[in-house]
DNA sequence: CGGTGACACGTACGGTGTACGTACGTCAAT
DNA sequence: ATTGACGTACGTACACCGTACGTGTCACCG
């Protein structure tokens, strides 16, 4: 395998998915590639740039299948789910994606498509940006919860609300709903929120007629 | 100043706010406190636990002023903004808060109040949890964007969409709206999204009558 | 043939978290 | 008063990290 930037980035992604972001080190990646540590620096300026490459690459794997002629709610739905799909495919890498702001072209394509969709929904420029930001915030927050559940993929992830341990006097609601709080069908919850948001922006008044 | 867990955590928070999360090291904190490095380990098991303490402490600083008799939309609004307020007060620390899942009692209090509010809005248990998760996702996503803009508080944060650099043929929307994408009144955008979400859940059908 | 660049690599430096052994206080029981 | 246990402070040491720098080996081109 030829040693270049993309093979290094790909190896980093595999390592992240296998052992978590904490396991990433230049020495480790070099070892996985069977090369010396400093060899990496012939292709990547530093570790931060490598992680940026990871973010870019993961982002670029999003497959948008929504066709521009479909109704805008369908397009928004498909774009949101396309985003989440790669996140669940690269859960550990998603953490490093959302943990750094991205301004590369890989991050620009989703923005472009979303803005076009929102404008086709009848929003003017400023409102399209506003709506986009709301969607991004919701999606990023959802993914953060979803993949944050597996920080090190601890076998017995004790990060649950033990019903018998919460003080029912102080936290009656939490106590009563503990069983609901402990389980989460991420796919379904995400879809529920997306539909709610679509409904919300559908009824939002347009500044100008289409 | 007595050396104990909370003074150590407080020193860590100050350090994070002053120089960013990357500047945090056991040696640095010990130096700021004027003690030896290993002395910290008499009060804190390890660095991860210390950062967890940071998250807990920041979380516990949220001041909820909404009174339980106010209409539920007002309460939701106040809770959401209380959340954001401490985030803008401790921007760098907020990054470490949202980057780890929290199940301590500090994280339980906001959940309790939110659930009570949503149930007073007429939702049953499962729907209250659903709505809460949507709100948390939106809030976390918003805060991540807001504080992510200041990762190291670089003076000239070049992470902007340069209008003249984007390919207008490939990204017409991004090109046209570049000036809008570059500026963001976080306070206003956050409020806008909160109102949209409140509207959305207000019209959502209840499973059972109040 | 000589030179020039790209690339692989080893060494070394200053940093990190923390395991371990040690020293010094205070306080309880003898 | 003596002894012992215990909590706390501290220094040393180890393994690991990112990466600056110098060196060697090629392929390629003049």
XYZ file of C-alpha atoms (C1' of nucleotides) in Angstrom:
480
model
C 0.000 0.000 0.000
C 1.412 3.330 -1.069
C 2.116 5.652 1.799
C 0.424 8.985 1.358
C -1.866 11.326 3.155
C -5.058 9.443 2.437
C -3.737 6.027 3.453
C -2.502 7.568 6.690
C -5.878 9.179 7.313
C -7.651 5.921 6.505
C -5.434 4.036 8.922
C -6.200 6.634 11.569
C -9.934 6.204 11.021
C -9.652 2.436 11.343
C -7.634 2.828 14.505
C -10.143 5.252 15.968
C -13.030 2.921 15.222
C -11.160 -0.059 16.604
C -9.741 1.392 19.804
C -11.162 4.869 20.249
C -9.802 8.345 19.707
C -7.618 8.148 22.810
C -5.589 5.367 21.228
C -4.543 7.601 18.357
C -0.909 8.549 18.423
C 1.566 9.154 15.676
C 3.640 6.239 16.891
C 0.624 3.948 16.909
C -0.447 4.877 13.401
C 3.103 4.469 12.145
C 3.262 1.044 13.749
C -0.030 0.020 12.147
C 1.384 1.095 8.801
C 4.707 -0.604 9.446
C 6.750 2.555 8.973
C 8.812 4.815 11.171
C 7.146 7.523 13.149
C 8.759 10.476 11.434
C 7.894 9.125 8.028
C 4.342 10.288 8.624
C 5.548 13.866 8.777
C 6.537 13.655 5.133
C 2.843 13.528 4.295
C 1.108 15.264 7.181
C 2.328 18.483 8.826
C 1.215 17.498 12.331
C -1.298 15.539 14.336
C -3.956 18.249 14.313
C -3.895 18.300 10.520
C -4.209 14.533 10.495
C -7.330 14.682 12.652
C -8.671 17.400 10.414
C -8.143 15.005 7.547
C -10.086 12.393 9.482
C -12.964 14.816 9.888
C -12.877 15.763 6.229
C -12.767 12.171 5.048
C -15.618 11.037 7.248
C -17.660 14.037 6.163
C -17.027 13.282 2.526
C -18.431 9.788 2.924
C -21.941 11.151 3.295
C -24.076 9.987 0.441
C -26.827 12.347 -0.506
C -29.442 10.508 -2.486
C -32.237 13.060 -2.314
C -33.231 14.248 -5.753
C -33.718 17.997 -6.171
C -37.248 17.571 -7.495
C -38.654 15.870 -4.441
C -40.750 17.889 -1.989
C -38.536 19.799 0.412
C -39.610 17.915 3.556
C -38.508 14.672 1.939
C -35.197 16.209 1.001
C -34.579 17.589 4.478
C -35.410 14.212 5.959
C -33.069 12.364 3.645
C -30.225 14.772 4.212
C -30.575 14.561 7.980
C -30.628 10.776 7.901
C -27.704 10.632 5.497
C -25.766 12.638 8.025
C -26.674 10.349 10.855
C -25.991 7.222 8.850
C -22.276 7.819 8.453
C -22.155 8.856 12.091
C -23.476 5.479 13.160
C -21.096 3.866 10.685
C -18.086 5.698 12.134
C -19.229 6.358 15.689
C -15.865 6.990 17.291
C -14.656 9.156 14.430
C -17.822 11.193 14.650
C -16.663 12.458 17.998
C -13.575 14.020 16.437
C -15.685 15.403 13.583
C -18.123 17.289 15.768
C -15.394 18.318 18.183
C -13.779 20.607 15.632
C -15.330 23.182 13.387
C -14.945 22.425 9.746
C -14.617 24.838 6.892
C -13.244 22.628 4.180
C -15.098 21.852 1.025
C -16.101 18.510 2.485
C -18.106 20.414 5.064
C -19.379 22.869 2.507
C -21.232 20.421 0.302
C -23.841 19.445 2.914
C -24.325 23.112 3.716
C -24.874 23.938 0.087
C -27.484 21.236 -0.391
C -29.295 22.130 2.802
C -29.435 25.814 1.921
C -30.757 25.053 -1.538
C -33.435 22.835 -0.032
C -34.494 25.449 2.487
C -34.710 28.130 -0.153
C -36.836 25.838 -2.272
C -39.066 25.609 0.782
C -39.696 29.311 0.400
C -37.320 30.840 2.916
C -35.226 33.874 2.145
C -31.469 33.879 2.716
C -31.338 34.870 6.386
C -34.119 32.521 7.413
C -32.546 29.657 5.485
C -29.317 30.143 7.403
C -31.248 30.282 10.656
C -33.126 27.089 9.924
C -29.964 25.370 8.795
C -28.240 26.269 12.041
C -31.108 24.866 14.041
C -30.938 21.609 12.114
C -27.188 21.361 12.457
C -27.407 22.015 16.179
C -30.034 19.320 16.605
C -28.185 16.796 14.479
C -24.832 17.417 16.129
C -26.383 17.251 19.582
C -28.148 14.004 18.724
C -25.022 12.410 17.330
C -23.030 13.530 20.321
C -25.445 11.722 22.617
C -25.563 8.677 20.391
C -21.826 8.201 20.016
C -20.999 9.642 23.421
C -22.628 6.591 24.893
C -19.653 4.632 23.605
C -16.655 6.635 24.748
C -14.448 3.639 25.292
C -17.082 1.032 24.565
C -16.804 -0.189 28.112
C -18.514 -3.583 28.327
C -20.632 -2.723 31.333
C -21.247 0.955 30.692
C -22.467 1.907 34.141
C -23.563 5.301 32.935
C -27.187 4.629 33.640
C -29.670 6.073 36.044
C -30.031 3.367 38.656
C -33.698 3.657 39.640
C -33.105 2.447 43.172
C -30.332 4.949 43.688
C -32.088 8.165 42.780
C -33.718 10.022 45.599
C -37.414 9.784 44.785
C -38.170 12.772 46.986
C -35.667 15.002 45.233
C -36.145 13.612 41.737
C -39.646 12.160 41.446
C -39.813 12.475 37.673
C -36.380 10.999 37.121
C -37.247 8.180 39.477
C -40.515 7.401 37.771
C -39.115 7.651 34.247
C -35.763 6.023 34.967
C -36.558 3.012 32.844
C -37.378 5.296 29.919
C -34.272 7.397 30.418
C -32.027 4.363 30.406
C -33.021 3.048 27.022
C -32.853 4.977 23.792
C -33.638 3.842 20.280
C -31.350 6.378 18.682
C -32.685 5.811 15.199
C -36.273 6.346 16.257
C -35.610 9.277 18.577
C -33.587 10.986 15.900
C -36.333 10.502 13.330
C -38.910 11.796 15.782
C -36.955 15.003 16.301
C -36.375 15.479 12.598
C -40.101 15.188 11.925
C -40.857 17.643 14.705
C -38.400 20.129 13.245
C -39.748 19.683 9.743
C -43.259 20.320 11.033
C -42.032 23.374 12.894
C -40.335 25.004 9.937
C -43.207 24.023 7.637
C -45.613 26.227 9.562
C -43.098 28.996 10.089
C -44.182 32.114 8.196
C -42.190 33.055 5.085
C -40.919 36.580 4.755
C -41.628 36.606 1.055
C -43.901 34.475 -1.115
C -42.282 31.723 -3.114
C -6.648 27.889 50.915
C -7.291 24.356 52.042
C -6.342 21.763 49.471
C -9.209 19.469 48.652
C -11.130 18.169 45.705
C -13.233 21.260 45.159
C -10.353 23.727 45.307
C -8.500 21.586 42.806
C -11.523 21.481 40.528
C -12.025 25.221 40.872
C -8.404 25.840 39.974
C -8.810 23.604 36.946
C -11.869 25.576 35.806
C -10.012 28.863 36.148
C -7.097 27.439 34.208
C -9.373 26.151 31.460
C -11.093 29.497 31.110
C -7.802 31.349 31.130
C -5.756 29.209 28.759
C -8.053 26.592 27.264
C -8.582 22.912 27.909
C -5.344 21.945 26.200
C -3.373 23.788 28.863
C -4.737 21.499 31.568
C -2.184 19.150 33.020
C -1.719 17.796 36.491
C 1.622 19.528 36.737
C 0.147 22.841 35.660
C -2.695 22.672 38.152
C -0.316 21.685 40.906
C 1.924 24.625 40.020
C -1.034 27.014 40.092
C -1.881 25.696 43.543
C 1.723 25.820 44.687
C 1.861 22.139 45.603
C 3.639 19.069 44.300
C 2.137 17.136 41.449
C 1.449 13.948 43.319
C -0.281 15.768 46.115
C -3.280 16.149 43.824
C -3.682 12.377 43.758
C -4.521 12.414 47.438
C -7.771 14.134 46.536
C -8.476 13.074 42.970
C -8.044 9.538 41.639
C -6.897 10.629 38.178
C -7.170 13.304 35.529
C -10.374 11.935 34.030
C -12.092 12.145 37.392
C -10.856 15.696 37.766
C -12.410 16.677 34.438
C -15.590 14.929 35.470
C -15.523 17.109 38.556
C -15.145 20.124 36.308
C -18.224 19.085 34.354
C -20.212 18.470 37.514
C -19.231 21.774 39.055
C -20.020 23.819 35.968
C -23.339 22.028 35.648
C -24.209 22.757 39.251
C -23.746 26.473 38.677
C -26.893 26.656 36.590
C -29.422 28.883 38.290
C -33.010 27.971 37.615
C -35.241 30.905 38.377
C -38.392 29.722 36.675
C -41.248 29.389 39.111
C -43.315 26.234 38.875
C -46.573 28.167 38.490
C -45.592 29.984 35.321
C -46.952 28.747 31.985
C -44.886 25.889 30.688
C -43.534 27.696 27.598
C -42.083 30.374 29.870
C -40.517 27.733 32.051
C -38.987 25.885 29.122
C -37.613 29.128 27.770
C -36.066 30.106 31.090
C -34.514 26.689 31.627
C -33.002 26.671 28.170
C -31.539 30.117 28.615
C -30.260 29.305 32.096
C -28.379 26.455 30.501
C -26.887 28.643 27.852
C -26.012 31.387 30.295
C -23.495 29.363 32.265
C -22.140 28.051 28.999
C -21.347 31.565 27.842
C -19.962 32.284 31.301
C -17.643 29.263 31.179
C -17.155 28.839 27.440
C -13.977 26.770 27.478
C -15.217 24.533 30.279
C -18.439 23.949 28.405
C -16.482 22.020 25.822
C -15.379 19.481 28.412
C -18.938 19.336 29.811
C -20.624 18.438 26.553
C -17.783 16.155 25.538
C -18.576 13.641 28.260
C -21.841 12.122 29.305
C -22.941 13.006 32.783
C -24.977 10.967 35.169
C -24.217 12.645 38.437
C -26.809 14.401 40.507
C -25.568 17.707 39.126
C -26.780 16.553 35.747
C -29.944 15.099 37.197
C -31.435 18.306 38.565
C -31.909 19.986 35.190
C -33.410 16.765 33.875
C -35.846 16.610 36.759
C -37.043 20.169 36.273
C -37.378 19.776 32.538
C -39.381 16.571 32.871
C -41.706 18.150 35.412
C -42.247 21.102 33.081
C -42.992 18.909 30.096
C -45.448 16.811 32.047
C -47.179 19.964 33.207
C -47.461 20.765 29.499
C -49.629 17.691 29.169
C -47.200 15.096 27.869
C -47.126 11.574 29.181
C -43.895 9.996 30.394
C -42.505 8.661 27.116
C -43.297 11.820 25.178
C -41.786 13.980 27.896
C -38.548 12.039 27.636
C -38.645 12.359 23.858
C -39.181 16.098 23.976
C -36.488 16.499 26.598
C -34.003 14.660 24.426
C -34.796 16.900 21.487
C -34.234 19.979 23.600
C -31.001 18.660 25.047
C -29.743 17.777 21.592
C -30.548 21.235 20.284
C -29.023 23.001 23.287
C -25.860 20.912 23.277
C -25.461 21.348 19.544
C -25.942 25.084 19.821
C -23.467 25.438 22.661
C -20.962 23.339 20.804
C -21.100 25.696 17.855
C -20.995 28.759 20.084
C -18.015 27.735 22.182
C -16.375 25.783 19.379
C -15.789 29.076 17.652
C -13.365 29.871 20.444
C -11.260 26.744 20.772
C -8.085 28.549 21.670
C -9.569 32.007 21.289
C -7.249 32.681 18.418
C -7.266 36.404 17.685
C -7.704 36.076 13.945
C -9.856 32.975 13.697
C -9.486 32.249 10.022
C -12.236 29.668 10.141
C -14.553 31.665 7.974
C -16.033 31.101 4.585
C -14.061 33.429 2.357
C -16.657 34.532 -0.195
C -14.104 35.027 -2.954
C -12.640 31.594 -2.385
C -15.744 29.457 -2.704
C -16.507 28.147 -6.112
C -19.704 29.942 -7.054
C -20.503 27.320 -9.637
C -20.232 24.447 -7.173
C -21.645 26.271 -4.159
C -23.953 29.035 -5.350
C -25.930 29.210 -2.112
C -22.866 29.226 0.098
C -21.342 31.889 -2.092
C -24.392 34.097 -2.004
C -24.992 33.682 1.723
C -21.352 33.724 2.794
C -21.713 37.004 4.621
C -24.625 35.570 6.594
C -22.781 32.347 7.366
C -19.790 34.201 8.708
C -21.591 36.157 11.388
C -23.733 34.667 14.118
C -25.483 36.395 16.974
C -25.423 33.336 19.187
C -27.836 34.758 21.709
C -30.410 35.608 19.076
C -30.003 32.428 17.043
C -30.317 30.324 20.161
C -33.467 32.141 21.229
C -34.920 31.750 17.757
C -34.424 28.007 17.852
C -35.854 27.702 21.344
C -38.989 29.539 20.267
C -39.310 27.333 17.214
C -39.020 24.223 19.352
C -41.523 25.537 21.896
C -43.958 26.240 19.073
C -43.374 22.793 17.681
C -44.043 20.923 20.881
C -46.970 23.209 21.720
C -48.895 21.981 18.699
C -47.772 18.370 19.085
C -50.747 16.172 19.926
C -50.944 14.829 23.478
C -51.488 11.130 23.963
C -53.726 11.722 26.951
C -55.645 14.795 28.084
C -54.185 16.810 30.912
C 28.456 11.254 -14.265
C 26.893 14.649 -10.868
C 23.324 16.656 -8.686
C 18.850 17.268 -6.812
C 14.919 16.247 -4.800
C 11.524 13.120 -2.350
C 11.083 9.963 1.034
C 12.192 6.630 5.068
C 14.272 6.476 9.388
C 16.763 7.081 14.193
C 17.841 9.955 17.760
C 16.752 13.309 21.045
C 14.176 16.859 23.743
C 10.674 18.526 26.465
C 6.270 17.420 27.760
C 2.449 14.144 29.772
C -0.153 10.837 33.475
C 0.723 8.326 37.333
C 2.858 4.140 40.230
C 5.726 3.917 44.050
C 8.437 4.959 48.153
C 9.180 8.275 51.616
C 8.755 11.801 55.046
C 6.180 14.492 58.190
C 2.218 16.042 60.716
C -1.842 14.830 64.081
C -4.458 12.037 66.944
C -5.860 7.485 69.717
C -4.647 3.945 72.463
C -1.590 2.093 75.408
C 4.925 9.730 77.584
C 5.363 6.233 73.952
C 3.782 4.056 70.284
C 1.401 3.286 66.384
C -1.804 4.287 62.643
C -3.168 7.364 59.322
C -3.738 11.237 56.256
C -1.286 14.310 53.641
C 2.729 16.290 50.983
C 6.450 15.415 48.096
C 10.402 13.548 44.774
C 11.766 10.120 41.747
C 11.001 7.189 37.958
C 8.785 5.015 33.981
C 6.390 4.712 29.838
C 4.475 7.308 26.474
C 3.529 11.443 23.725
C 4.417 15.094 19.566
C 7.882 16.544 16.788
C 12.593 19.205 15.466
C 16.616 17.778 13.317
C 20.131 15.153 10.813
C 21.217 11.209 7.945
C 20.850 7.752 4.556
C 18.931 5.836 0.330
C 16.978 5.899 -3.727
C 14.895 7.675 -8.593
C 15.285 10.878 -11.880
C 17.100 14.562 -14.811
C 20.792 17.772 -16.351
